Amino acid sequence: MTCHSCFDAILFDCDGVLVDSEPITHRVLAEMLAEQGWAISLEDASRIFTGKTVRDESARISAHTGKPVTDAWLAEFWQRRNVALENELVEITGAGQAVRTLHQALDGRIAVASGADRRKVELQLRKTGMFDYFQERICSGHEQPRNKPFPDVYLAAAKMLGADPARCVVVEDTVTGTQAGVAAGATVFGYSPGGLGHSTAQDLLDAGASRIFRDMAELPALVAAGA
């Protein structure tokens, strides 16, 4: 694969793009919400919380449970979530090979720009064997002035790579993340394989994705083609 006249860098979301974490995270969340008095199905948890942080949805949670979302409750959620991820997480099929191919083709100009906290992102990349391809090139929305759907985390990732956002591909699977990539001025490729934890292809297109793909093995060729 060569990439001399297309894009300068690739900015990956993490959850649902590189790792199949959303069903695990949403299951833990649904269990903890049920303990607080909000009986919510995994399907509804996925529909409501995909692409969003629990902290940002604290008002919704409090409205259903009648209890505040405290720092202690969030800390317990993150701890239980991380244990489950450590035990169960796998990569999105084909993601590891796509990362390796693009890392080589772009001389390492790839980054992760996630709305999740850094500990979670690093845990997931280490668990699935992708950390060495990113290392310090990881941006967390928790560390930016604003999280997705604002562009801050993608702008920070592009700056980290010394790349013009307009010459970057953002790889996203949610409406929230797609809106962030578009707002950053990047070209967004929407990954929509179907199933829980991913936005639909039409929703991604409506949010501004330039094209949709359903198999991570397709990504390097799409990048090389400048699609």
mmCIF file of C-alpha atoms in Angstrom:
data_model
loop_
_atom_site.group_PDB
_atom_site.id
_atom_site.type_symbol
_atom_site.label_atom_id
_atom_site.label_comp_id
_atom_site.label_asym_id
_atom_site.label_seq_id
_atom_site.Cartn_x
_atom_site.Cartn_y
_atom_site.Cartn_z
ATOM 1 C CA MET A 1 0.000 0.000 0.000
ATOM 2 C CA THR A 2 1.262 3.471 -0.843
ATOM 3 C CA CYS A 3 -0.269 6.740 0.250
ATOM 4 C CA HIS A 4 1.605 9.634 -1.395
ATOM 5 C CA SER A 5 -1.251 11.807 -2.605
ATOM 6 C CA CYS A 6 -4.193 11.150 -0.333
ATOM 7 C CA PHE A 7 -4.326 11.723 3.427
ATOM 8 C CA ASP A 8 -1.548 12.696 5.817
ATOM 9 C CA ALA A 9 -2.820 11.010 8.983
ATOM 10 C CA ILE A 10 -5.514 8.718 10.379
ATOM 11 C CA LEU A 11 -7.339 9.535 13.612
ATOM 12 C CA PHE A 12 -9.142 6.555 15.103
ATOM 13 C CA ASP A 13 -11.945 6.518 17.579
ATOM 14 C CA CYS A 14 -11.412 3.586 19.949
ATOM 15 C CA ASP A 15 -14.661 2.088 21.292
ATOM 16 C CA GLY A 16 -16.553 0.314 18.538
ATOM 17 C CA VAL A 17 -13.842 1.060 15.970
ATOM 18 C CA LEU A 18 -10.713 -0.618 17.321
ATOM 19 C CA VAL A 19 -12.191 -2.641 20.180
ATOM 20 C CA ASP A 20 -15.531 -4.349 20.743
ATOM 21 C CA SER A 21 -16.049 -2.686 24.103
ATOM 22 C CA GLU A 22 -19.507 -1.165 23.931
ATOM 23 C CA PRO A 23 -21.560 -4.313 24.742
ATOM 24 C CA ILE A 24 -19.348 -4.938 27.786
ATOM 25 C CA THR A 25 -19.475 -1.348 29.027
ATOM 26 C CA HIS A 26 -23.219 -1.047 28.496
ATOM 27 C CA ARG A 27 -23.899 -4.338 30.272
ATOM 28 C CA VAL A 28 -22.009 -3.156 33.347
ATOM 29 C CA LEU A 29 -23.774 0.194 33.167
ATOM 30 C CA ALA A 30 -27.208 -1.427 32.870
ATOM 31 C CA GLU A 31 -26.445 -3.629 35.899
ATOM 32 C CA MET A 32 -25.415 -0.637 37.991
ATOM 33 C CA LEU A 33 -28.391 1.459 36.894
ATOM 34 C CA ALA A 34 -30.703 -1.400 37.864
ATOM 35 C CA GLU A 35 -29.094 -1.397 41.301
ATOM 36 C CA GLN A 36 -29.977 2.302 41.508
ATOM 37 C CA GLY A 37 -33.611 1.668 40.551
ATOM 38 C CA TRP A 38 -33.550 2.177 36.770
ATOM 39 C CA ALA A 39 -34.338 -1.177 35.135
ATOM 40 C CA ILE A 40 -32.902 -0.697 31.666
ATOM 41 C CA SER A 41 -32.235 -3.289 28.975
ATOM 42 C CA LEU A 42 -28.886 -3.715 27.270
ATOM 43 C CA GLU A 43 -30.521 -2.585 24.032
ATOM 44 C CA ASP A 44 -31.807 0.627 25.593
ATOM 45 C CA ALA A 45 -28.504 1.291 27.332
ATOM 46 C CA SER A 46 -26.718 0.918 24.000
ATOM 47 C CA ARG A 47 -29.195 3.183 22.252
ATOM 48 C CA ILE A 48 -28.955 5.908 24.877
ATOM 49 C CA PHE A 49 -25.273 5.844 25.811
ATOM 50 C CA THR A 50 -23.399 4.872 22.635
ATOM 51 C CA GLY A 51 -21.001 7.665 21.778
ATOM 52 C CA LYS A 52 -21.648 9.495 25.052
ATOM 53 C CA THR A 53 -19.975 9.584 28.442
ATOM 54 C CA VAL A 54 -21.816 8.534 31.561
ATOM 55 C CA ARG A 55 -20.876 11.805 33.250
ATOM 56 C CA ASP A 56 -22.417 13.815 30.411
ATOM 57 C CA GLU A 57 -25.649 11.839 30.835
ATOM 58 C CA SER A 58 -25.772 12.282 34.612
ATOM 59 C CA ALA A 59 -28.933 14.425 34.500
ATOM 60 C CA ARG A 60 -30.781 11.693 32.572
ATOM 61 C CA ILE A 61 -29.580 9.046 35.005
ATOM 62 C CA SER A 62 -30.629 11.089 38.029
ATOM 63 C CA ALA A 63 -34.054 11.700 36.503
ATOM 64 C CA HIS A 64 -34.641 7.932 36.260
ATOM 65 C CA THR A 65 -33.053 6.868 39.551
ATOM 66 C CA GLY A 66 -33.902 9.841 41.740
ATOM 67 C CA LYS A 67 -30.308 9.791 42.961
ATOM 68 C CA PRO A 68 -27.321 12.001 42.090
ATOM 69 C CA VAL A 69 -24.481 10.632 40.004
ATOM 70 C CA THR A 70 -21.667 11.037 42.502
ATOM 71 C CA ASP A 71 -17.932 10.809 41.963
ATOM 72 C CA ALA A 72 -17.930 7.679 44.108
ATOM 73 C CA TRP A 73 -20.575 6.022 41.919
ATOM 74 C CA LEU A 74 -18.654 6.939 38.779
ATOM 75 C CA ALA A 75 -15.454 5.546 40.262
ATOM 76 C CA GLU A 76 -17.201 2.258 41.048
ATOM 77 C CA PHE A 77 -18.605 2.119 37.510
ATOM 78 C CA TRP A 78 -15.179 2.676 35.988
ATOM 79 C CA GLN A 79 -13.633 0.044 38.236
ATOM 80 C CA ARG A 80 -16.277 -2.592 37.450
ATOM 81 C CA ARG A 81 -16.163 -1.681 33.768
ATOM 82 C CA ASN A 82 -12.389 -2.004 33.634
ATOM 83 C CA VAL A 83 -12.438 -5.416 35.308
ATOM 84 C CA ALA A 84 -14.964 -6.650 32.747
ATOM 85 C CA LEU A 85 -12.959 -5.204 29.864
ATOM 86 C CA GLU A 86 -9.764 -6.801 31.160
ATOM 87 C CA ASN A 87 -11.503 -10.178 31.262
ATOM 88 C CA GLU A 88 -13.605 -10.079 28.095
ATOM 89 C CA LEU A 89 -12.418 -7.488 25.568
ATOM 90 C CA VAL A 90 -11.491 -8.422 22.005
ATOM 91 C CA GLU A 91 -10.568 -6.260 19.033
ATOM 92 C CA ILE A 92 -12.997 -5.350 16.307
ATOM 93 C CA THR A 93 -12.411 -7.994 13.654
ATOM 94 C CA GLY A 94 -9.670 -6.808 11.312
ATOM 95 C CA ALA A 95 -8.816 -3.690 13.320
ATOM 96 C CA GLY A 96 -5.361 -4.839 14.390
ATOM 97 C CA GLN A 97 -4.286 -5.622 10.837
ATOM 98 C CA ALA A 98 -5.699 -2.320 9.556
ATOM 99 C CA VAL A 99 -3.773 -0.427 12.237
ATOM 100 C CA ARG A 100 -0.533 -2.223 11.408
ATOM 101 C CA THR A 101 -0.965 -1.598 7.686
ATOM 102 C CA LEU A 102 -1.774 2.085 8.080
ATOM 103 C CA HIS A 103 0.970 2.619 10.661
ATOM 104 C CA GLN A 104 3.507 1.383 8.132
ATOM 105 C CA ALA A 105 1.986 3.174 5.142
ATOM 106 C CA LEU A 106 1.830 6.540 6.907
ATOM 107 C CA ASP A 107 5.168 6.313 8.745
ATOM 108 C CA GLY A 108 3.440 6.136 12.108
ATOM 109 C CA ARG A 109 1.118 9.109 11.547
ATOM 110 C CA ILE A 110 -1.872 7.511 13.238
ATOM 111 C CA ALA A 111 -3.497 8.438 16.535
ATOM 112 C CA VAL A 112 -6.381 7.516 18.797
ATOM 113 C CA ALA A 113 -8.842 10.290 19.640
ATOM 114 C CA SER A 114 -11.379 8.854 22.056
ATOM 115 C CA GLY A 115 -14.157 10.366 24.109
ATOM 116 C CA ALA A 116 -13.309 7.882 26.884
ATOM 117 C CA ASP A 117 -10.898 8.329 29.776
ATOM 118 C CA ARG A 118 -7.215 7.651 29.110
ATOM 119 C CA ARG A 119 -6.992 4.685 31.489
ATOM 120 C CA LYS A 120 -9.742 2.892 29.599
ATOM 121 C CA VAL A 121 -8.217 3.639 26.195
ATOM 122 C CA GLU A 122 -4.755 2.449 27.206
ATOM 123 C CA LEU A 123 -6.151 -0.664 28.907
ATOM 124 C CA GLN A 124 -8.045 -1.587 25.754
ATOM 125 C CA LEU A 125 -5.150 -0.995 23.382
ATOM 126 C CA ARG A 126 -2.810 -3.036 25.570
ATOM 127 C CA LYS A 127 -5.372 -5.835 25.952
ATOM 128 C CA THR A 128 -5.763 -6.155 22.175
ATOM 129 C CA GLY A 129 -2.080 -5.728 21.283
ATOM 130 C CA MET A 130 -2.427 -2.363 19.522
ATOM 131 C CA PHE A 131 -0.812 -0.079 22.080
ATOM 132 C CA ASP A 132 2.667 -0.172 20.530
ATOM 133 C CA TYR A 133 1.286 1.277 17.293
ATOM 134 C CA PHE A 134 -0.013 4.367 19.124
ATOM 135 C CA GLN A 135 1.923 4.706 22.411
ATOM 136 C CA GLU A 136 1.980 8.437 23.213
ATOM 137 C CA ARG A 137 -0.279 9.303 20.264
ATOM 138 C CA ILE A 138 -3.451 8.972 22.327
ATOM 139 C CA CYS A 139 -5.880 11.807 23.039
ATOM 140 C CA SER A 140 -8.727 11.543 25.536
ATOM 141 C CA GLY A 141 -11.789 13.736 25.378
ATOM 142 C CA HIS A 142 -11.718 13.827 29.177
ATOM 143 C CA GLU A 143 -8.540 15.910 28.915
ATOM 144 C CA GLN A 144 -9.936 18.478 26.485
ATOM 145 C CA PRO A 145 -12.018 21.596 27.203
ATOM 146 C CA ARG A 146 -14.978 19.887 25.543
ATOM 147 C CA ASN A 147 -15.649 16.269 24.612
ATOM 148 C CA LYS A 148 -17.328 14.918 21.484
ATOM 149 C CA PRO A 149 -19.471 16.056 19.607
ATOM 150 C CA PHE A 150 -17.163 19.081 19.811
ATOM 151 C CA PRO A 151 -13.988 18.833 17.705
ATOM 152 C CA ASP A 152 -11.439 19.406 20.477
ATOM 153 C CA VAL A 153 -10.086 15.855 20.774
ATOM 154 C CA TYR A 154 -9.654 15.483 17.002
ATOM 155 C CA LEU A 155 -7.987 18.878 16.717
ATOM 156 C CA ALA A 156 -5.627 17.885 19.533
ATOM 157 C CA ALA A 157 -4.801 14.571 17.834
ATOM 158 C CA ALA A 158 -4.093 16.258 14.491
ATOM 159 C CA LYS A 159 -1.856 18.812 16.232
ATOM 160 C CA MET A 160 -0.023 16.000 18.009
ATOM 161 C CA LEU A 161 0.811 14.496 14.601
ATOM 162 C CA GLY A 162 1.655 17.859 13.033
ATOM 163 C CA ALA A 163 -1.131 17.326 10.504
ATOM 164 C CA ASP A 164 -3.676 19.677 8.996
ATOM 165 C CA PRO A 165 -7.096 18.364 10.108
ATOM 166 C CA ALA A 166 -8.317 18.850 6.529
ATOM 167 C CA ARG A 167 -5.737 16.235 5.475
ATOM 168 C CA CYS A 168 -6.815 13.710 8.117
ATOM 169 C CA VAL A 169 -9.211 10.793 8.013
ATOM 170 C CA VAL A 170 -11.310 10.277 11.121
ATOM 171 C CA VAL A 171 -12.639 6.737 11.596
ATOM 172 C CA GLU A 172 -15.860 6.766 13.602
ATOM 173 C CA ASP A 173 -18.838 4.541 14.303
ATOM 174 C CA THR A 174 -21.185 6.916 16.145
ATOM 175 C CA VAL A 175 -23.109 10.057 15.304
ATOM 176 C CA THR A 176 -21.496 11.922 18.197
ATOM 177 C CA GLY A 177 -17.995 11.102 17.016
ATOM 178 C CA THR A 178 -18.809 11.791 13.380
ATOM 179 C CA GLN A 179 -20.073 15.236 14.315
ATOM 180 C CA ALA A 180 -16.794 15.856 16.145
ATOM 181 C CA GLY A 181 -14.713 14.804 13.146
ATOM 182 C CA VAL A 182 -16.716 16.921 10.744
ATOM 183 C CA ALA A 183 -16.479 19.914 13.084
ATOM 184 C CA ALA A 184 -12.693 19.459 13.121
ATOM 185 C CA GLY A 185 -12.641 19.771 9.338
ATOM 186 C CA ALA A 186 -11.552 16.177 8.739
ATOM 187 C CA THR A 187 -12.901 13.588 6.313
ATOM 188 C CA VAL A 188 -14.930 11.038 8.267
ATOM 189 C CA PHE A 189 -15.157 7.402 7.246
ATOM 190 C CA GLY A 190 -18.104 5.833 9.036
ATOM 191 C CA TYR A 191 -17.695 2.252 10.237
ATOM 192 C CA SER A 192 -21.145 0.685 10.439
ATOM 193 C CA PRO A 193 -21.114 -3.115 10.697
ATOM 194 C CA GLY A 194 -24.601 -3.265 12.202
ATOM 195 C CA GLY A 195 -25.592 -4.438 15.639
ATOM 196 C CA LEU A 196 -25.635 -2.898 19.099
ATOM 197 C CA GLY A 197 -23.147 -0.171 19.916
ATOM 198 C CA HIS A 198 -22.803 1.279 16.411
ATOM 199 C CA SER A 199 -24.818 4.000 14.712
ATOM 200 C CA THR A 200 -26.594 3.075 11.491
ATOM 201 C CA ALA A 201 -25.068 3.839 8.125
ATOM 202 C CA GLN A 202 -27.772 6.397 7.347
ATOM 203 C CA ASP A 203 -27.324 8.143 10.674
ATOM 204 C CA LEU A 204 -23.576 8.419 10.065
ATOM 205 C CA LEU A 205 -24.145 9.831 6.588
ATOM 206 C CA ASP A 206 -26.669 12.300 7.966
ATOM 207 C CA ALA A 207 -24.071 13.383 10.545
ATOM 208 C CA GLY A 208 -21.578 14.146 7.777
ATOM 209 C CA ALA A 209 -19.594 10.962 7.105
ATOM 210 C CA SER A 210 -18.208 11.014 3.572
ATOM 211 C CA ARG A 211 -18.545 7.291 3.114
ATOM 212 C CA ILE A 212 -19.536 4.132 4.952
ATOM 213 C CA PHE A 213 -17.694 0.831 5.242
ATOM 214 C CA ARG A 214 -18.702 -2.349 7.062
ATOM 215 C CA ASP A 215 -15.500 -4.380 7.268
ATOM 216 C CA MET A 216 -12.325 -3.023 8.886
ATOM 217 C CA ALA A 217 -10.273 -4.915 6.290
ATOM 218 C CA GLU A 218 -11.540 -2.390 3.730
ATOM 219 C CA LEU A 219 -10.053 0.631 5.497
ATOM 220 C CA PRO A 220 -6.443 0.651 4.218
ATOM 221 C CA ALA A 221 -7.595 0.495 0.602
ATOM 222 C CA LEU A 222 -10.095 3.281 1.167
ATOM 223 C CA VAL A 223 -7.393 5.474 2.669
ATOM 224 C CA ALA A 224 -4.968 4.689 -0.152
ATOM 225 C CA ALA A 225 -7.590 5.548 -2.736
ATOM 226 C CA GLY A 226 -8.303 8.881 -1.070
ATOM 227 C CA ALA A 227 -11.955 7.861 -1.119
#
